[in-house]
């Protein structure tokens, strides 16, 4: 999710181009005569790809960082993490046989477009690439990623939560190593809620009541924003109500189950439709300059956010120094049966063009495999770690956030959310699915031209039609 000036470390453009299937998967069941051409990215001239290699698997033409040991195997890496050069330098200092040659090839969609071009041309990809977990299936089905189960993935599996590992796996295959995640919570302006005698909501029923109370009191702002371009945010809220929109396993890459019009999703969208239709919450596009201003000027009293949200907030211009920010768990539908969800998260994958796949796998597994590296990621880049040795450490658990009045937001909010997250299955055409979801949410909450049930029924029909046209079999 990208604004004009800032981007969450593990999250890409809110409306990226589809990076789906471009050709038949090898060594699988016979497929229809479709070649999935409609899912591929249109190639961009290779000469325009800054930092791309000229031959498959070779290091990038130039490195952003210094190579400390020139005789070692070089592994080219594309990543957009803030302060990543310090992490790269640390890895290179500590490894004699492997050195990282790092390039920032763009954030999110910019990088994905370049990667897709290299897939189509058969050259130009890095050895290791930063990818959001939600797009792994879109690239693995194109034979663009290496199954790391053959390169020691099992050796590091225990360092990650079950939910984080599920996000990078498909069946027995492992297509990336988790890095950071986005367990969700609620950031709120305690000073605003206190002014109007409103307690921080713990359930969605209380959330709706608080929104009505704030409006009735004549507050200049609203309780929160429900962005029509929320995409992954919206899907996470659906998941909290039990939505499991896709069934997919790379072992059978042409089979897919689609269930986006389940009752839980309809209930959630209807809930937000009621709030938006009454003007109790805003429907501003997220990650715009206007949205960023409203996050910090008090227009929104509550920001339902991922664990990268605190860092995002603190990086915005115009933050009110007199504001009192606090963090709390995300509201629940049934507090007796809490459900934790995730928004965003990034990984390191090894590309099929990597010449030395074992060396590339070493980088993917070990670049964020030390406490020292993670302290850089946490303190300099506001990453939320998925690496359990630091995730479970006293250091991370006890961190106090000055922005939140010294509150230990990890211990109180985001660590329990991460521990309760059970993982999610994305489709191999996730960006297309998000595009269609965005259209339907806009129709419901902005245009008012559809009710929630009809919108999600239409979404189901459109995705089934699209999948069939691309050669998938609906299970």
XYZ file of C-alpha atoms in Angstrom:
475
model
C 0.000 0.000 0.000
C 1.678 3.066 -1.219
C 1.147 6.749 -0.752
C 2.811 9.579 -2.533
C 5.611 9.677 0.001
C 5.559 6.616 2.211
C 5.136 2.895 1.945
C 4.786 0.216 4.542
C 7.888 -2.014 4.401
C 6.106 -5.262 3.593
C 3.285 -3.899 1.475
C 3.007 -2.917 -2.148
C 0.901 -0.625 -4.286
C -2.808 -0.928 -3.403
C -3.718 -1.602 -7.018
C -0.888 -3.503 -8.701
C -1.186 -5.008 -12.142
C -1.975 -8.695 -12.219
C 1.035 -10.964 -12.107
C -0.727 -14.218 -12.773
C -0.088 -17.178 -15.008
C 1.657 -16.846 -18.376
C 2.216 -20.428 -19.521
C 1.657 -24.063 -18.674
C 3.071 -25.472 -15.487
C 5.538 -28.229 -16.304
C 5.261 -31.712 -14.791
C 1.563 -31.376 -13.954
C -1.704 -32.861 -15.147
C -2.651 -32.123 -18.780
C -4.105 -28.673 -19.138
C -6.600 -27.053 -21.443
C -5.274 -25.393 -24.547
C -5.299 -22.059 -22.766
C -1.846 -20.680 -22.109
C -3.027 -18.260 -19.470
C -1.928 -15.367 -21.663
C -4.456 -13.042 -20.106
C -2.747 -13.300 -16.740
C 0.771 -12.379 -17.814
C 2.422 -8.993 -17.537
C 3.094 -7.291 -20.869
C 6.832 -7.302 -21.364
C 8.850 -4.124 -20.954
C 12.024 -3.601 -22.943
C 14.858 -5.248 -21.055
C 17.100 -2.274 -21.625
C 14.799 -0.186 -19.462
C 15.249 -2.379 -16.416
C 17.602 -0.546 -14.119
C 19.792 -2.916 -12.143
C 18.745 -6.055 -14.037
C 21.367 -8.603 -14.938
C 22.296 -9.266 -18.535
C 22.493 -13.022 -18.138
C 20.379 -15.484 -16.227
C 21.416 -15.817 -12.626
C 24.367 -13.425 -12.803
C 24.739 -10.625 -10.269
C 23.266 -7.226 -11.071
C 25.467 -4.958 -13.159
C 26.123 -2.777 -10.123
C 25.466 -3.090 -6.422
C 24.072 -0.436 -4.152
C 26.240 -1.880 -1.406
C 29.939 -2.657 -1.194
C 31.079 -6.225 -1.822
C 33.420 -6.941 1.077
C 34.806 -10.267 -0.179
C 35.108 -10.144 -3.981
C 36.191 -13.781 -4.337
C 32.986 -15.097 -2.747
C 29.886 -16.135 -4.686
C 27.729 -13.093 -5.321
C 23.955 -13.330 -5.002
C 21.913 -10.529 -6.522
C 18.962 -9.353 -4.447
C 16.055 -7.027 -5.175
C 14.441 -5.529 -2.082
C 12.821 -2.259 -1.073
C 13.129 -2.534 2.712
C 14.064 0.757 4.413
C 17.589 0.702 5.850
C 18.244 -2.597 4.093
C 21.819 -1.675 3.180
C 22.819 -1.968 6.838
C 21.364 -5.488 6.932
C 23.197 -6.375 3.708
C 26.495 -5.071 5.080
C 26.026 -7.132 8.227
C 25.369 -10.296 6.192
C 28.425 -9.684 4.004
C 30.626 -9.113 7.048
C 29.506 -12.417 8.544
C 29.705 -14.613 5.420
C 32.956 -15.584 3.733
C 31.547 -17.730 0.925
C 28.498 -15.681 -0.109
C 28.040 -11.957 -0.682
C 24.854 -10.023 -1.361
C 24.754 -7.623 -4.298
C 21.695 -5.503 -3.525
C 19.536 -3.351 -5.802
C 16.313 -1.544 -5.038
C 14.366 -2.329 -8.217
C 11.312 -0.405 -7.057
C 8.548 -0.842 -4.534
C 5.844 -3.443 -4.901
C 4.262 -3.208 -8.305
C 7.276 -1.473 -9.874
C 9.461 -4.409 -8.889
C 6.838 -6.983 -9.856
C 6.526 -5.538 -13.347
C 10.288 -5.759 -13.845
C 10.329 -9.289 -12.510
C 7.502 -10.288 -14.850
C 9.430 -8.865 -17.796
C 12.459 -10.937 -16.852
C 10.263 -14.033 -16.626
C 8.920 -13.465 -20.122
C 12.375 -12.816 -21.574
C 14.098 -15.627 -19.696
C 16.783 -13.371 -18.235
C 17.250 -10.318 -16.082
C 15.834 -11.562 -12.783
C 17.795 -11.348 -9.547
C 18.804 -14.457 -7.661
C 16.692 -13.491 -4.650
C 13.662 -11.210 -4.660
C 11.514 -9.563 -2.034
C 7.863 -10.477 -2.625
C 4.704 -10.007 -0.642
C 3.272 -13.334 0.450
C 0.041 -12.659 -1.427
C 1.771 -12.756 -4.836
C 3.838 -15.914 -4.325
C 1.277 -18.131 -6.047
C 1.074 -15.721 -8.966
C 4.775 -16.184 -9.625
C 5.235 -19.822 -8.593
C 2.654 -20.953 -11.147
C 4.824 -19.308 -13.811
C 7.819 -21.439 -12.745
C 9.535 -18.248 -11.621
C 10.322 -19.362 -8.070
C 12.370 -22.196 -6.618
C 10.825 -24.695 -4.226
C 13.075 -24.195 -1.208
C 12.127 -27.512 0.370
C 15.089 -28.946 -1.543
C 17.420 -26.268 -0.138
C 17.044 -26.587 3.596
C 13.744 -24.802 4.187
C 12.836 -27.449 6.774
C 15.920 -26.455 8.747
C 14.496 -23.011 9.458
C 10.757 -23.801 9.574
C 10.836 -23.929 13.370
C 11.954 -20.302 13.464
C 8.542 -19.122 12.244
C 4.958 -19.286 13.422
C 2.640 -21.758 11.740
C 0.656 -18.935 10.152
C 3.755 -17.275 8.716
C 4.970 -20.579 7.264
C 1.601 -21.375 5.734
C 1.685 -18.032 3.919
C 4.856 -19.065 2.036
C 3.881 -22.685 1.408
C 1.635 -24.509 -1.019
C 1.161 -28.151 -0.217
C 4.630 -29.564 0.416
C 6.360 -26.792 -1.529
C 7.947 -23.768 0.145
C 8.356 -20.780 -2.157
C 9.878 -18.189 0.152
C 11.241 -17.466 3.608
C 9.055 -15.162 5.730
C 10.478 -11.841 6.854
C 7.966 -9.358 8.265
C 4.220 -9.481 8.821
C 1.175 -7.380 9.545
C -0.867 -8.788 12.446
C -3.738 -6.396 12.952
C -4.755 -4.171 15.830
C -6.414 -0.832 16.436
C -4.620 2.498 16.842
C -6.718 5.253 18.333
C -6.710 8.834 19.551
C -7.398 8.489 23.251
C -7.703 12.256 23.618
C -10.538 12.378 21.051
C -12.416 9.424 22.520
C -12.024 10.828 26.031
C -13.388 14.199 24.922
C -16.640 12.538 23.889
C -16.786 9.986 26.687
C -16.206 6.999 24.410
C -14.344 3.893 25.498
C -12.029 2.186 23.033
C -14.228 -0.470 21.385
C -13.396 -4.132 21.915
C -16.119 -5.542 19.656
C -17.490 -4.486 16.287
C -20.866 -3.805 17.933
C -19.141 -1.368 20.290
C -17.300 0.094 17.314
C -20.598 0.899 15.573
C -22.030 2.374 18.774
C -18.936 4.554 19.200
C -19.235 5.794 15.622
C -22.855 6.821 16.224
C -22.030 8.482 19.549
C -19.218 10.503 17.993
C -21.512 11.770 15.233
C -24.346 12.537 17.642
C -21.960 14.619 19.729
C -21.178 16.805 16.719
C -17.527 15.834 16.468
C -15.743 17.434 13.488
C -14.378 14.079 12.345
C -15.539 10.478 12.168
C -14.605 7.363 14.068
C -12.672 5.708 11.237
C -12.228 5.212 7.515
C -13.272 2.235 5.395
C -11.242 2.640 2.193
C -12.826 1.308 -1.004
C -9.314 0.455 -2.214
C -8.558 -1.460 0.961
C -8.160 -4.752 -0.943
C -5.969 -6.820 1.433
C -7.363 -4.833 4.371
C -10.920 -5.678 3.342
C -10.026 -9.320 2.779
C -8.485 -9.507 6.247
C -11.715 -8.202 7.784
C -13.633 -10.836 5.832
C -11.217 -13.503 7.072
C -11.913 -12.475 10.654
C -15.529 -13.537 10.033
C -14.441 -16.913 8.664
C -13.874 -16.193 4.972
C -11.620 -18.653 3.148
C -11.976 -17.334 -0.387
C -9.553 -19.624 -2.219
C -8.473 -23.247 -2.122
C -5.262 -23.704 -4.061
C -2.283 -26.053 -4.076
C 0.645 -25.653 -6.459
C 0.788 -29.453 -6.782
C -2.392 -29.143 -8.884
C -1.855 -25.666 -10.324
C -4.852 -25.627 -12.656
C -7.404 -26.459 -9.942
C -8.860 -23.752 -7.749
C -11.701 -23.397 -5.293
C -13.427 -20.013 -5.139
C -15.778 -19.024 -2.323
C -15.853 -15.241 -1.994
C -19.588 -14.876 -1.391
C -19.706 -16.725 1.920
C -22.077 -15.487 4.597
C -19.305 -14.155 6.831
C -18.005 -11.852 4.102
C -21.526 -10.681 3.312
C -22.148 -9.889 6.976
C -18.934 -7.870 7.228
C -19.568 -5.881 4.062
C -23.167 -5.233 5.122
C -21.857 -3.969 8.480
C -19.606 -1.423 6.779
C -22.340 -0.532 4.291
C -24.565 0.521 7.198
C -21.811 2.633 8.732
C -20.859 4.337 5.478
C -24.447 4.979 4.404
C -25.078 6.824 7.674
C -21.878 8.842 7.385
C -20.501 7.260 10.547
C -17.210 6.338 8.862
C -15.450 7.844 5.866
C -14.825 6.162 2.517
C -11.584 7.883 1.551
C -9.108 6.181 -0.758
C -6.241 4.915 1.386
C -2.618 5.959 1.060
C -3.210 9.276 -0.650
C -1.898 12.635 0.557
C -5.405 13.556 1.763
C -5.755 10.263 3.614
C -2.366 10.684 5.267
C -3.348 14.152 6.462
C -6.584 12.841 7.943
C -4.727 10.084 9.777
C -2.750 12.624 11.761
C -5.042 15.672 12.013
C -7.791 13.963 14.019
C -10.292 13.421 11.215
C -10.188 9.694 12.017
C -10.296 8.877 15.726
C -9.417 5.225 15.048
C -7.003 3.644 12.581
C -7.576 -0.102 12.167
C -4.063 -1.053 11.224
C -1.400 -3.719 10.855
C 1.734 -3.928 12.977
C 3.517 -1.691 10.456
C 0.878 1.000 11.098
C 2.684 2.629 14.041
C 5.791 3.123 11.914
C 3.680 4.433 9.051
C 1.964 6.947 11.325
C 5.206 8.191 12.814
C 6.634 8.784 9.358
C 3.832 11.088 8.236
C 4.263 14.847 8.118
C 2.069 17.105 10.220
C 1.648 14.758 13.170
C -0.008 16.576 16.065
C 2.447 16.545 18.962
C -0.403 17.058 21.412
C -2.278 13.960 20.206
C -2.509 10.995 22.555
C -2.181 7.770 20.582
C -2.780 4.332 22.032
C -2.976 0.800 20.599
C -5.497 -1.937 21.350
C -6.451 -5.317 19.899
C -8.603 -5.346 16.797
C -12.329 -5.468 17.656
C -13.881 -8.916 17.586
C -17.224 -10.278 16.419
C -17.347 -12.730 19.292
C -14.987 -11.795 22.147
C -15.323 -15.320 23.526
C -13.846 -16.656 20.289
C -11.277 -14.087 19.128
C -9.948 -14.385 15.573
C -6.644 -12.765 14.618
C -5.899 -11.636 11.085
C -2.977 -10.289 9.086
C -2.593 -7.439 6.603
C 0.560 -7.455 4.539
C 3.845 -9.250 4.928
C 6.951 -9.776 2.873
C 9.270 -12.639 2.080
C 12.487 -13.558 0.294
C 12.122 -15.964 -2.622
C 14.768 -17.557 -4.840
C 14.080 -17.075 -8.536
C 14.336 -19.857 -11.084
C 16.985 -17.799 -12.901
C 19.407 -17.994 -9.979
C 22.593 -19.662 -11.193
C 23.682 -20.876 -7.748
C 20.393 -21.759 -6.098
C 22.018 -23.115 -2.952
C 23.864 -19.844 -2.368
C 20.702 -17.889 -3.105
C 18.781 -20.038 -0.610
C 21.439 -19.277 1.999
C 20.775 -15.574 1.514
C 16.996 -16.000 1.702
C 17.267 -18.029 4.892
C 19.982 -16.072 6.672
C 19.852 -12.388 5.688
C 17.374 -11.748 8.516
C 18.593 -14.689 10.551
C 20.327 -12.874 13.420
C 19.209 -10.687 16.299
C 21.575 -7.954 15.138
C 19.974 -7.856 11.683
C 16.530 -7.782 13.197
C 17.331 -4.939 15.538
C 18.182 -2.909 12.447
C 14.907 -3.925 10.828
C 12.886 -3.110 13.934
C 14.574 0.098 15.023
C 15.384 1.589 11.633
C 12.585 0.256 9.399
C 9.684 -0.456 11.784
C 9.421 -4.062 10.568
C 7.364 -6.547 12.544
C 9.503 -9.706 12.662
C 8.259 -13.177 11.875
C 11.560 -14.736 13.016
C 10.689 -16.309 16.364
C 14.067 -15.883 18.119
C 13.539 -12.110 18.032
C 9.726 -12.234 17.989
C 9.758 -14.152 21.294
C 12.592 -12.155 22.844
C 12.285 -9.959 25.911
C 13.854 -7.182 23.847
C 10.984 -7.089 21.352
C 8.210 -7.896 23.788
C 9.209 -5.192 26.277
C 9.893 -2.393 23.782
C 8.194 0.835 24.790
C 6.865 3.165 22.124
C 7.315 6.876 22.857
C 4.771 7.711 20.150
C 2.193 5.706 22.102
C 3.060 7.234 25.456
C 5.511 4.497 26.380
C 2.957 1.746 25.790
C 4.367 -1.726 25.123
C 2.342 -2.176 21.961
C 4.065 -5.398 20.902
C 3.291 -7.201 24.155
C -0.212 -5.802 24.527
C -1.448 -5.911 20.944
C 0.637 -7.238 18.094
C 2.383 -10.248 19.597
C -0.901 -11.882 20.651
C -2.298 -11.067 17.208
C 0.684 -12.694 15.498
C 0.489 -15.773 17.711
C -3.194 -16.245 16.889
C -2.846 -15.857 13.123
C -3.294 -19.198 11.369
C -2.309 -18.262 7.816
C -4.154 -17.615 4.573
C -4.379 -19.060 1.065
C -4.168 -16.610 -1.822
C -5.110 -17.239 -5.434
C -2.670 -17.414 -8.359
C -4.426 -14.341 -9.763
C -4.694 -12.415 -6.515
C -4.253 -8.949 -7.968
C -7.093 -9.515 -10.407
C -9.238 -10.771 -7.536
C -8.395 -7.640 -5.575
C -9.266 -5.446 -8.556
C -12.684 -7.060 -8.749
C -13.169 -6.849 -4.982
C -12.350 -3.150 -5.054
C -14.977 -2.554 -7.743
C -17.645 -4.323 -5.730
C -16.759 -2.598 -2.454
C -16.900 0.755 -4.226
C -20.335 -0.083 -5.604
C -21.569 -0.893 -2.099
C -19.958 1.745 0.115
C -19.335 4.682 -2.237
C -21.851 4.489 -5.085
C -24.588 2.788 -3.103
C -25.593 0.965 -6.282
C -25.542 -2.545 -4.786
C -26.193 -4.235 -1.517
C -23.468 -6.345 0.071
C -24.976 -9.702 -0.825
C -25.459 -8.895 -4.513
C -21.968 -7.401 -4.763
C -20.252 -10.508 -3.440
C -22.427 -12.779 -5.567
C -21.275 -10.736 -8.575
C -17.682 -11.055 -7.379
C -18.053 -14.822 -7.201
C -19.411 -14.969 -10.755
C -16.700 -12.713 -12.169
C -13.858 -14.695 -10.581
C -15.295 -18.028 -11.663
C -15.623 -16.754 -15.222
C -12.110 -15.328 -15.206
C -10.569 -18.493 -13.782
C -12.326 -20.644 -16.376
C -11.219 -18.366 -19.205
C -7.611 -18.685 -18.034
C -7.743 -22.492 -18.054
C -8.415 -23.254 -14.413
C -10.839 -25.903 -13.268
C -13.207 -24.724 -10.528
C -13.290 -27.272 -7.720
